[in-house]
XYZ file of C-alpha atoms in Angstrom:
745
model
C 31.297 41.914 -14.122
C 29.794 39.350 -11.786
C 27.203 37.120 -13.550
C 23.734 37.699 -12.202
C 20.393 35.594 -12.791
C 18.160 36.893 -9.861
C 15.764 38.315 -11.940
C 14.973 34.585 -13.053
C 12.282 32.843 -11.055
C 11.744 29.294 -9.796
C 8.641 29.837 -8.026
C 5.707 32.575 -8.000
C 3.723 32.055 -4.897
C 5.762 33.343 -2.987
C 8.435 34.418 -5.446
C 11.709 32.525 -5.290
C 14.488 32.908 -7.454
C 16.097 30.027 -9.524
C 19.268 30.352 -7.342
C 17.337 30.705 -4.229
C 15.344 27.585 -4.524
C 18.538 25.566 -5.886
C 20.560 26.682 -3.004
C 17.776 25.352 -0.740
C 17.604 22.068 -2.443
C 21.384 21.421 -2.239
C 21.072 22.402 1.388
C 18.453 19.572 2.043
C 20.363 17.200 -0.037
C 23.624 17.545 2.008
C 21.617 17.219 5.020
C 20.395 13.744 3.757
C 23.983 12.944 2.879
C 24.871 13.553 6.498
C 21.920 11.585 7.805
C 22.405 8.605 5.502
C 25.899 8.386 4.303
C 26.984 5.972 6.866
C 24.224 3.651 6.308
C 24.248 3.856 2.337
C 28.215 3.129 2.130
C 28.342 4.454 -1.290
C 31.472 5.715 -3.349
C 32.504 9.058 -3.523
C 31.415 9.109 -7.170
C 27.856 8.747 -6.131
C 28.151 11.665 -3.934
C 29.568 13.899 -6.533
C 27.259 12.959 -9.232
C 24.211 13.202 -6.498
C 25.230 16.763 -5.678
C 25.295 17.738 -9.302
C 21.846 16.358 -9.727
C 20.436 18.699 -6.893
C 22.263 21.489 -8.090
C 21.527 21.364 -11.770
C 17.804 19.789 -11.444
C 16.028 23.272 -12.171
C 18.931 24.558 -14.510
C 16.218 24.651 -17.425
C 13.912 27.164 -15.575
C 16.270 29.836 -16.853
C 14.488 29.718 -20.312
C 11.920 32.308 -21.388
C 9.472 29.454 -21.792
C 9.340 28.771 -17.998
C 9.598 32.398 -17.004
C 6.595 33.051 -19.244
C 4.658 30.413 -17.618
C 5.238 31.166 -14.174
C 4.307 34.928 -14.749
C 1.348 33.506 -16.809
C 2.235 35.733 -19.733
C -0.036 35.647 -23.024
C 0.375 32.369 -24.975
C 2.540 30.814 -22.132
C 0.373 27.375 -22.249
C 1.351 26.960 -25.987
C 5.023 27.467 -25.652
C 5.506 25.682 -22.322
C 8.600 23.439 -22.170
C 9.653 20.935 -19.543
C 12.366 22.693 -17.602
C 13.844 19.180 -16.367
C 14.387 18.294 -20.148
C 16.333 21.296 -20.544
C 18.278 20.697 -17.130
C 19.226 17.401 -18.431
C 20.135 18.083 -21.933
C 22.586 20.979 -20.777
C 24.452 18.446 -18.811
C 24.533 16.080 -21.648
C 25.889 18.857 -24.030
C 28.450 20.066 -21.274
C 30.285 16.834 -20.947
C 28.714 14.046 -22.727
C 31.440 11.711 -21.914
C 30.765 12.127 -18.071
C 27.065 11.866 -18.146
C 27.258 8.804 -20.575
C 29.759 6.882 -18.234
C 27.210 6.599 -15.581
C 24.000 8.362 -16.473
C 21.754 7.049 -13.649
C 21.774 10.663 -11.973
C 21.208 12.222 -15.119
C 17.803 10.065 -15.293
C 16.980 11.217 -12.007
C 17.173 14.949 -13.298
C 15.067 14.063 -16.313
C 12.421 12.460 -14.335
C 12.237 14.376 -11.055
C 8.691 15.511 -11.937
C 7.350 13.128 -14.773
C 7.398 9.440 -15.204
C 10.558 8.208 -16.852
C 8.797 6.463 -19.758
C 9.619 6.134 -23.630
C 6.971 9.111 -24.183
C 8.647 11.394 -21.906
C 9.089 15.029 -23.203
C 7.367 14.026 -26.602
C 5.264 17.294 -26.697
C 8.745 19.463 -25.983
C 9.864 18.500 -29.545
C 7.008 20.335 -31.335
C 7.666 23.571 -29.162
C 10.099 26.759 -29.814
C 12.812 27.297 -27.259
C 13.086 30.815 -26.002
C 16.580 31.034 -24.256
C 18.187 34.697 -24.399
C 21.773 34.074 -24.767
C 22.847 36.525 -21.773
C 20.462 34.403 -19.492
C 22.102 31.460 -20.677
C 25.859 32.652 -20.337
C 25.108 33.972 -16.870
C 23.355 31.078 -15.559
C 26.093 28.800 -16.673
C 28.687 30.782 -15.008
C 26.599 31.130 -11.893
C 25.991 27.275 -11.544
C 29.449 26.206 -12.317
C 30.995 28.741 -9.819
C 28.526 27.208 -7.101
C 29.898 23.660 -7.770
C 33.394 24.867 -7.800
C 32.963 26.670 -4.438
C 31.213 23.590 -3.004
C 34.362 21.464 -3.749
C 32.461 19.558 -6.257
C 33.113 21.255 -9.723
C 31.228 20.088 -12.777
C 33.940 19.048 -15.431
C 33.121 20.636 -18.763
C 34.044 18.432 -21.426
C 36.384 18.683 -24.204
C 33.336 18.488 -26.312
C 31.293 20.927 -24.401
C 28.640 21.977 -26.867
C 26.337 23.619 -24.210
C 26.998 27.233 -25.534
C 25.056 26.233 -28.584
C 21.879 25.552 -26.475
C 20.109 28.729 -26.965
C 20.164 28.461 -30.789
C 19.280 24.563 -31.106
C 15.778 23.373 -32.091
C 14.102 21.556 -29.634
C 13.247 18.879 -32.137
C 16.962 18.197 -32.320
C 17.648 18.118 -28.621
C 14.612 15.630 -28.263
C 16.260 13.441 -30.973
C 19.248 13.353 -28.971
C 17.323 12.676 -25.853
C 15.271 9.906 -27.373
C 17.908 8.233 -29.635
C 21.053 8.634 -27.888
C 19.992 8.605 -24.297
C 16.644 7.198 -23.501
C 16.764 4.189 -26.110
C 20.718 3.568 -26.031
C 21.590 3.563 -22.596
C 18.671 1.821 -20.377
C 19.366 -1.544 -21.801
C 22.596 -1.685 -20.018
C 21.273 -1.424 -16.486
C 20.877 -4.281 -14.051
C 19.194 -4.999 -10.773
C 22.187 -3.347 -8.992
C 21.664 -0.025 -11.072
C 17.903 -0.076 -10.017
C 19.228 0.267 -6.301
C 21.719 2.852 -6.913
C 19.081 4.742 -8.927
C 16.765 4.748 -6.274
C 18.986 6.437 -4.005
C 19.808 9.175 -6.673
C 16.050 9.730 -7.356
C 14.824 9.685 -3.924
C 17.086 11.940 -2.419
C 16.643 14.564 -5.201
C 13.102 14.155 -4.874
C 13.082 14.387 -1.105
C 15.315 17.550 -1.204
C 13.223 19.226 -4.074
C 9.655 18.678 -2.288
C 11.228 19.632 1.295
C 12.933 22.766 -0.146
C 9.568 23.786 -2.536
C 7.264 23.295 0.827
C 9.954 25.217 2.863
C 9.762 22.611 5.235
C 12.367 20.879 7.277
C 13.351 17.353 6.838
C 11.398 15.199 9.402
C 13.025 14.949 12.669
C 14.592 11.794 14.264
C 12.663 9.908 16.742
C 12.962 6.794 19.116
C 10.922 5.325 21.737
C 11.763 2.693 24.367
C 9.579 0.255 26.095
C 8.839 2.182 29.084
C 7.508 5.021 26.754
C 5.028 2.390 25.124
C 4.033 0.736 28.465
C 2.943 4.451 29.807
C 0.989 5.181 26.590
C -0.739 1.745 26.870
C -1.910 2.550 30.631
C -3.050 5.896 29.454
C -5.272 4.138 26.826
C -6.709 1.598 29.344
C -7.294 4.557 31.729
C -9.413 6.299 28.950
C -11.290 3.219 28.356
C -12.178 2.698 31.938
C -10.188 -0.301 32.457
C -8.171 -1.569 35.260
C -4.311 -0.656 34.937
C -3.277 -1.889 38.535
C 0.399 -3.533 38.164
C 0.127 -3.287 34.227
C 2.979 -5.277 32.812
C 3.716 -6.607 29.268
C 2.758 -10.268 28.770
C 5.388 -12.886 28.718
C 4.831 -13.346 24.985
C 5.170 -9.618 24.349
C 8.369 -9.378 26.413
C 9.662 -12.506 24.369
C 9.302 -10.476 21.109
C 11.683 -7.429 22.278
C 14.596 -9.125 20.558
C 17.053 -7.926 17.935
C 16.654 -8.773 14.312
C 13.947 -10.497 12.199
C 11.326 -12.168 14.163
C 8.258 -14.297 13.796
C 5.479 -14.215 16.291
C 2.599 -17.031 16.298
C -0.405 -16.047 18.678
C -3.982 -16.309 18.923
C -6.355 -13.419 18.857
C -5.972 -11.548 22.185
C -2.274 -12.114 22.570
C -1.560 -8.650 22.208
C 0.314 -8.932 18.993
C 0.112 -5.323 17.997
C 1.875 -4.327 21.314
C 4.458 -7.158 20.877
C 5.161 -5.733 17.584
C 5.555 -2.378 18.754
C 7.998 -3.639 21.381
C 10.040 -5.224 18.774
C 10.030 -1.885 16.902
C 11.135 0.092 20.007
C 14.716 -0.904 18.833
C 14.475 1.355 15.951
C 17.192 3.990 15.590
C 16.575 7.654 15.283
C 15.810 7.884 11.590
C 14.633 4.535 10.787
C 10.794 4.002 9.832
C 8.203 1.794 11.314
C 6.140 0.268 8.380
C 2.978 -1.764 9.640
C 1.515 -3.760 6.798
C -2.033 -5.236 7.135
C -4.516 -7.182 4.563
C -7.233 -4.810 4.279
C -8.111 -1.239 4.223
C -10.419 -1.513 7.419
C -7.831 -3.150 9.616
C -5.287 -0.593 8.427
C -7.737 1.952 9.489
C -8.293 0.366 12.888
C -4.758 -0.175 13.670
C -3.767 3.388 12.656
C -6.588 4.787 14.854
C -4.936 2.478 17.727
C -1.327 3.604 17.288
C -2.223 7.401 17.268
C -3.203 6.938 20.963
C 0.373 5.582 21.617
C 2.271 8.251 19.360
C 1.832 11.557 18.234
C -0.461 12.003 15.511
C 1.805 13.999 13.325
C 4.131 11.048 13.374
C 1.772 8.597 12.075
C 0.273 7.960 8.649
C -2.458 5.711 7.038
C -1.904 4.568 3.376
C -4.288 2.759 1.030
C -6.428 3.321 -1.711
C -8.868 5.377 0.168
C -7.214 6.788 2.861
C -7.056 10.267 1.989
C -10.773 10.255 2.287
C -10.620 8.374 5.646
C -8.369 11.052 7.116
C -10.620 13.872 6.006
C -13.478 11.890 7.779
C -12.168 11.496 10.970
C -10.081 14.770 10.927
C -11.350 18.055 9.500
C -8.129 19.654 9.949
C -6.252 17.243 7.822
C -4.521 19.128 4.942
C -6.748 19.705 2.027
C -4.549 19.417 -0.605
C -2.587 16.323 -2.184
C 0.688 17.528 -0.878
C 0.344 16.342 2.499
C -1.129 12.990 1.759
C 1.706 12.861 -1.106
C 4.113 12.798 1.994
C 2.160 10.127 3.632
C 2.018 7.868 1.134
C 5.724 7.897 0.123
C 6.545 7.022 3.963
C 7.841 10.439 5.117
C 6.273 9.714 8.445
C 7.888 7.863 11.445
C 4.937 5.365 11.557
C 2.941 4.339 8.238
C 0.183 1.909 8.731
C -0.666 0.441 5.180
C -2.093 -2.307 3.304
C 0.596 -4.643 2.000
C -0.075 -3.408 -1.614
C 1.452 -0.025 -0.854
C 5.025 -1.751 -0.441
C 4.590 -4.542 -2.916
C 3.820 -1.747 -5.899
C 7.406 -0.550 -5.531
C 8.743 -3.815 -6.904
C 6.670 -2.790 -9.925
C 8.158 0.617 -10.271
C 4.761 2.271 -9.663
C 3.866 5.417 -8.252
C 6.739 7.336 -6.226
C 8.411 3.840 -5.880
C 11.875 5.349 -5.238
C 11.025 7.504 -2.365
C 8.749 4.709 -0.918
C 11.741 2.212 -1.086
C 14.442 4.635 0.063
C 12.281 5.173 3.357
C 12.304 1.279 3.850
C 16.203 1.639 4.360
C 16.859 -0.156 7.849
C 12.991 0.148 8.348
C 11.177 -1.893 10.927
C 8.545 -3.648 8.916
C 5.573 -5.172 10.405
C 3.556 -7.836 8.404
C 0.112 -8.967 10.210
C -1.914 -12.104 9.375
C 0.645 -13.408 6.502
C -1.174 -16.482 5.941
C -3.997 -14.846 4.647
C -2.320 -13.975 1.113
C -2.996 -16.102 -2.007
C 0.115 -17.833 -3.135
C 0.610 -15.058 -5.763
C 0.989 -12.255 -3.376
C 2.770 -14.378 -1.050
C 5.339 -14.881 -3.869
C 5.329 -11.045 -4.086
C 6.050 -10.724 -0.288
C 8.737 -13.161 -0.380
C 10.301 -11.641 -3.369
C 9.993 -8.029 -1.668
C 11.353 -9.112 1.613
C 14.438 -10.677 -0.068
C 14.926 -7.421 -1.806
C 14.614 -5.296 1.118
C 16.686 -7.280 3.627
C 19.688 -7.623 0.913
C 19.722 -3.970 -0.798
C 18.147 -1.984 2.000
C 18.825 -4.014 5.398
C 15.053 -3.835 6.395
C 14.223 -6.031 9.528
C 10.867 -7.875 9.477
C 8.470 -8.848 12.321
C 5.867 -11.321 10.664
C 3.021 -12.371 12.932
C -0.189 -14.355 12.541
C -2.675 -16.416 14.422
C -2.622 -19.297 12.060
C 0.679 -20.580 10.857
C 0.623 -23.727 8.643
C 4.212 -25.509 9.485
C 5.179 -25.430 5.725
C 4.575 -21.648 5.469
C 6.569 -21.247 8.804
C 9.577 -23.057 7.375
C 9.344 -20.914 4.068
C 9.219 -17.489 6.190
C 12.218 -18.783 8.675
C 14.212 -19.305 5.503
C 13.337 -16.129 3.833
C 14.249 -14.296 7.005
C 17.251 -16.390 7.759
C 16.229 -17.146 11.096
C 15.640 -20.375 13.008
C 13.116 -21.575 15.756
C 14.978 -19.266 18.533
C 13.364 -16.339 16.820
C 10.008 -17.554 16.386
C 7.957 -16.608 19.388
C 4.808 -18.387 20.654
C 2.114 -17.553 23.074
C 1.893 -20.928 24.633
C -0.291 -19.647 27.363
C -3.236 -18.884 25.042
C -2.245 -21.552 22.453
C -3.443 -24.218 25.044
C -6.811 -22.569 25.718
C -10.094 -23.089 23.706
C -12.830 -20.353 22.993
C -15.606 -22.126 20.940
C -17.409 -25.243 20.567
C -17.104 -26.542 16.813
C -20.133 -28.233 15.258
C -20.555 -29.565 11.639
C -23.926 -29.801 9.712
C -24.523 -32.020 6.984
C -26.531 -29.254 4.930
C -25.878 -26.059 2.822
C -27.103 -22.892 3.751
C -30.769 -23.201 3.527
C -30.568 -26.149 6.131
C -29.569 -23.852 9.018
C -32.387 -21.246 8.706
C -34.199 -22.667 11.818
C -31.233 -22.861 14.000
C -30.490 -19.010 13.266
C -34.177 -18.132 14.084
C -33.777 -19.968 17.401
C -30.586 -18.078 18.277
C -32.248 -14.741 17.585
C -35.202 -15.909 19.473
C -32.594 -16.246 22.522
C -31.710 -12.429 21.924
C -28.260 -13.359 20.911
C -25.844 -12.061 18.495
C -25.347 -14.198 15.391
C -22.932 -13.830 12.403
C -23.612 -15.905 9.185
C -20.635 -15.849 6.691
C -20.808 -17.377 3.272
C -18.243 -17.549 0.404
C -19.990 -15.316 -2.311
C -21.671 -11.940 -2.225
C -24.759 -13.181 -4.194
C -25.325 -16.171 -1.364
C -24.796 -13.335 1.185
C -27.354 -11.203 -0.258
C -29.991 -14.098 -0.882
C -29.782 -14.998 2.849
C -30.071 -11.639 3.875
C -33.359 -11.311 1.982
C -34.494 -14.447 3.548
C -33.748 -13.306 7.167
C -34.530 -9.660 7.330
C -38.233 -11.344 7.674
C -37.319 -12.476 11.010
C -35.536 -9.662 12.501
C -35.158 -5.956 11.836
C -31.651 -6.029 13.642
C -29.905 -7.426 10.509
C -27.418 -6.115 8.222
C -25.661 -7.285 5.039
C -21.978 -6.542 4.666
C -19.567 -7.588 1.750
C -17.090 -5.956 -0.582
C -19.602 -4.572 -3.257
C -20.809 -1.485 -1.356
C -19.552 2.109 -2.280
C -17.007 3.473 0.137
C -19.681 5.662 1.693
C -22.170 2.806 2.537
C -19.488 0.523 3.612
C -18.125 2.943 6.076
C -21.572 3.699 7.524
C -22.196 -0.194 7.504
C -19.014 -0.797 9.505
C -19.969 2.012 12.031
C -23.229 0.576 12.579
C -21.986 -2.829 12.946
C -19.371 -1.637 15.734
C -22.124 0.253 17.413
C -24.677 -2.504 17.445
C -22.265 -5.292 18.513
C -20.919 -3.130 21.499
C -24.610 -2.336 22.433
C -25.031 -5.964 23.452
C -28.310 -6.343 21.719
C -29.475 -9.114 19.446
C -28.113 -8.675 16.055
C -27.823 -10.652 12.983
C -24.999 -10.127 10.346
C -24.698 -11.780 7.061
C -21.642 -11.297 5.487
C -18.948 -12.594 3.198
C -15.185 -13.440 4.080
C -14.368 -9.772 4.349
C -15.302 -9.947 7.977
C -12.389 -12.399 8.620
C -10.094 -9.857 9.351
C -11.880 -6.437 8.748
C -13.797 -5.799 11.921
C -13.045 -5.858 15.699
C -16.231 -7.640 16.555
C -17.720 -10.205 19.187
C -20.416 -12.529 18.537
C -22.105 -15.430 20.375
C -22.495 -17.950 17.650
C -21.060 -18.072 13.859
C -22.802 -20.027 11.268
C -20.150 -20.449 8.375
C -19.974 -21.833 4.811
C -17.312 -24.428 4.690
C -13.924 -22.717 3.628
C -10.174 -24.020 4.242
C -9.328 -24.362 7.600
C -7.158 -21.291 8.051
C -9.967 -19.186 6.712
C -12.577 -20.952 9.222
C -10.118 -20.142 12.059
C -10.141 -16.479 11.038
C -14.049 -16.504 11.037
C -14.026 -18.067 14.378
C -12.257 -15.059 15.822
C -15.245 -13.131 15.506
C -16.786 -15.155 18.242
C -16.106 -14.967 22.124
C -13.085 -12.762 21.368
C -12.807 -11.854 25.030
C -13.094 -15.511 26.043
C -15.572 -15.146 28.676
C -18.578 -16.596 27.126
C -19.268 -20.171 28.122
C -21.756 -21.171 25.206
C -20.208 -19.649 22.082
C -20.318 -21.935 19.069
C -18.898 -22.129 15.385
C -21.082 -24.104 13.320
C -19.916 -25.204 9.918
C -22.405 -26.076 7.112
C -21.663 -27.534 3.466
C -20.116 -25.292 0.883
C -21.820 -24.945 -2.532
C -20.182 -27.005 -5.208
C -19.163 -24.122 -7.392
C -17.312 -22.465 -4.700
C -14.859 -25.343 -4.732
C -14.574 -25.050 -8.489
C -14.168 -21.275 -8.792
C -12.900 -19.829 -5.197
C -11.012 -22.426 -3.568
C -10.044 -24.519 -6.302
C -6.483 -25.845 -5.386
C -6.082 -29.389 -4.113
C -9.045 -30.557 -1.736
C -8.656 -28.282 1.180
C -12.515 -27.654 1.493
C -13.157 -31.569 1.460
C -10.253 -32.153 3.867
C -11.429 -29.284 6.315
C -15.163 -30.674 6.486
C -14.012 -34.175 6.992
C -11.709 -32.957 9.824
C -14.208 -30.980 11.432
C -16.631 -33.539 11.198
C -14.262 -36.141 13.361
C -14.179 -32.890 15.973
C -17.793 -32.285 15.902
C -19.146 -30.898 19.224
C -15.652 -30.444 20.988
C -14.323 -27.265 22.305
C -11.120 -26.808 20.582
C -8.081 -25.181 21.598
C -6.067 -22.831 19.334
C -3.274 -25.302 19.377
C -5.664 -28.039 18.160
C -7.044 -25.677 15.360
C -3.542 -24.957 14.257
C -2.922 -28.680 13.923
C -5.688 -29.353 11.686
C -4.445 -26.609 9.289
C -1.286 -28.308 9.039
C -3.386 -31.619 8.300
C -5.219 -29.662 5.725
C -2.133 -28.538 4.157
C 0.092 -31.375 4.642
C 0.315 -32.518 1.057
C 0.486 -28.773 -0.182
C 3.548 -26.844 -1.017
C 3.202 -23.545 -1.520
C 6.615 -23.147 -3.258
C 5.699 -25.369 -6.124
C 2.411 -23.616 -6.782
C 2.117 -21.898 -10.098
C 0.684 -18.753 -8.569
C 3.486 -18.546 -5.917
C 6.139 -18.952 -8.454
C 4.550 -16.381 -10.870
C 4.383 -13.986 -7.847
C 8.125 -14.711 -7.307
C 9.230 -13.926 -10.760
C 7.031 -11.045 -11.345
C 9.093 -8.246 -10.546
C 12.216 -9.256 -12.271
C 10.112 -9.755 -15.651
C 8.722 -6.151 -15.148
C 11.724 -4.607 -14.245
C 13.831 -6.302 -17.102
C 11.106 -4.876 -19.444
C 11.525 -1.440 -17.738
C 15.158 -1.583 -18.173
C 15.069 -1.601 -14.223
C 14.790 2.167 -13.767
C 11.868 3.083 -15.929
C 8.401 3.859 -14.518
C 5.278 1.511 -14.831
C 2.744 3.537 -16.238
C 0.186 0.789 -17.279
C 1.354 -2.930 -17.610
C -1.469 -5.290 -17.281
C 0.671 -7.646 -15.448
C 1.229 -5.269 -12.377
C -1.386 -6.273 -9.887
C -0.598 -7.219 -6.273
C -3.697 -9.720 -5.738
C -4.086 -12.365 -8.438
C -7.522 -12.753 -9.828
C -8.220 -9.477 -7.967
C -7.197 -6.853 -10.468
C -9.921 -4.429 -9.774
C -11.185 -1.103 -11.148
C -13.102 1.347 -9.281
C -16.726 2.205 -10.585
C -19.477 4.050 -9.459
C -23.100 2.689 -9.854
C -24.674 4.611 -12.749
C -27.814 5.285 -10.409
C -25.357 8.261 -8.935
C -24.489 9.899 -12.346
C -26.701 12.806 -11.919
C -26.402 13.455 -8.239
C -22.518 13.722 -8.546
C -22.617 16.167 -11.338
C -20.689 19.196 -10.066
C -19.479 17.368 -6.858
C -16.103 17.529 -5.772
C -13.607 14.446 -6.440
C -13.368 13.489 -2.925
C -17.471 13.169 -2.765
C -17.214 11.155 -6.148
C -14.559 8.754 -4.638
C -16.849 7.951 -1.761
C -19.199 6.459 -4.215
C -16.849 4.064 -5.691
C -16.783 0.274 -5.552
C -14.214 -1.913 -6.689
C -15.109 -4.723 -9.538
C -12.975 -6.862 -11.482
C -11.655 -5.358 -14.857
C -12.987 -8.404 -16.642
C -16.544 -7.186 -15.908
C -16.540 -4.273 -17.817
C -16.384 -6.684 -20.779
C -19.987 -8.044 -19.797
C -21.333 -4.656 -19.151
C -22.117 -0.956 -20.245
C -20.463 2.016 -18.491
C -19.890 5.771 -19.165
C -17.137 8.386 -18.292
C -17.686 11.371 -15.888
C -17.691 14.657 -18.012
C -15.801 16.517 -15.612
C -13.287 14.075 -14.144
C -13.059 11.368 -16.954
C -11.205 8.811 -14.956
C -14.514 8.144 -13.045
C -16.731 5.468 -14.440
C -20.331 4.664 -14.060
C -21.272 1.277 -14.421
C -24.804 0.230 -15.807
C -25.860 -2.019 -12.737
C -28.407 -2.398 -10.091
C -27.321 -0.869 -6.503
C -28.992 -0.023 -3.195
C -27.258 0.635 0.189
C -29.211 -2.404 1.736
C -27.797 -5.071 -0.441
C -25.059 -3.550 -2.646
C -24.041 -3.772 -6.178
C -25.725 -6.512 -8.379
C -24.696 -7.073 -12.064
C -27.506 -7.130 -14.587
C -26.238 -9.968 -16.642
C -23.963 -12.852 -16.258
C -23.554 -16.614 -16.958
C -23.992 -18.741 -13.921
C -20.181 -19.614 -13.532
C -19.258 -15.946 -14.296
C -21.637 -14.894 -11.565
C -19.787 -17.049 -8.860
C -16.368 -16.043 -10.277
C -17.314 -12.421 -9.855
C -18.433 -13.008 -6.218
C -14.799 -13.691 -4.594
C -14.796 -10.962 -2.377
C -11.649 -8.736 -1.294
C -10.891 -5.461 0.439
C -7.238 -3.926 -0.154
């Protein structure tokens, strides 16, 4: 009699049998093989074992524990056993020699739902296995027959012990898993094994997710320069701009070259479109990954790109992107499944903060799927010079790994590129000067007069008032949050059209402020914005004058980019005043960048500086500094290797403190305690909108409490209002300034 297990379910809504789901997963897995085999260039053994991982991944669902759970029978919760634990252990018992010889595919089966850690399946050892003999025998027969018919027969070993499985205690199975597999095998793995494991795990997860959702794999997609040109023309028409005889700029056309490329060009050169021209060389199933420094810039570029490409082909990914999507599109899928696909790079174009790619090196999140989707990807990195040495070290390490193991190509662009950083990146990308494109036309043009004031922030008060009296748009940027708040309190006496903007606002207030800033700026009315360095890259704004606290030269250039962006104003100015001494000690502590910047600008006082002259000043500031010898850079360069060795290259990272992508900015999201009562009973997404990031170290100095409904939300005892943001209740003077370093990512 033919074995039959059609009464055993894998899904309940809608009902789907174990074999129906398995057949769909195998079908998708085979489609992935057909799509990627030529690029992966892997041996037959990989494809054989990968097929077995897809075929047997849900074998454990035949047990009574799972069947009771899926049908919600009385007592199911107390008897639940992880089905993937049983799937993997069946394979171990059926042929221990085969799975022990190369167990990477087996670990993909074990971990296709839960992180691979030393605690995996710990609770299962305490349960009782319910596995009727007749179900097991029938399932074993059916699954083995499937593999034989497919031409990939799973070999039962001479020591096949699987028939004993229905009678074995789970404690024994768990002991075998933990002592003979989880502990014994991983130490032998290497960095090469990690790459192969990514292929096993990612293909299994992608196949399983796609089949479970009854979806098709994302279709292939290409576009050419003419397509992009037409989309840009349509966008310009919607904005009421002239499109007569539109052509790509020479700089943009020069970027349309094969392989890794670098682009150095000032604001206004059309770097985004230049990068997209380069990316138009992508093949059918290759992804475009667009990486930016902040969430705000990611949101802005995403909204720009969905005007060029179909919205369904684009995703935005960062720590608050799910809520941003729901904010701008009430039809965005309400559950986490849609965003799960977005944040693992299923879409053709993913716009992200750089952290979303850097975390793959720490084995965080769904790192295997994200990395797999970077196969031959076109990766665009914007404003590369903005990253601190530690993050830059992570970026360089990531580029090397993805270029070598996944054949990814990179387009790196910036408005300000110190020569030594340029050389480092050229070396990393293995390119020469011929693959470095510069916008010489705009580099030779000037936008703003630069002036220096021999005073700190209090000495510029009268000048700020004078510019406001002329009904001009004024931007004041300082280096700390507390200083921004202090100046805001001073200047609000003089004008109602004023706003304070920094990183210590809850998401809800920050989004509202960003919207209001853009509205006021575009209105052309007189307006005063007091901000920290978050404004350097966060907002596409155009002011008449900038008063800025002294900062390293490249940071000042970024701030200056918020003034006269359209290059149409005749009297725009950038006025630099002295920095506070503690800023030099605690924020910009390396070398003497601040002193050299102020000295060099003093020599240029009153001059209208071209973009090229500003770049030359950057090189002078950093002439004695070599980032490659910087301790932070070296830590970043080595961070992945150290953590991966600790994780035996394939285990998941569920909380190593060393795993952060911005040194000194290992932050935690909290909610100001004033919202505690208001948010009781609120949805998670509402609570997320009330979060603000603070350093983890601050929790040592303050008191907080957990949310009783969602205990991952923390309420911090602090002062907060929507006008000036979060203020800590107590801190020493140095800690006060150390905490005020601002960031948004």
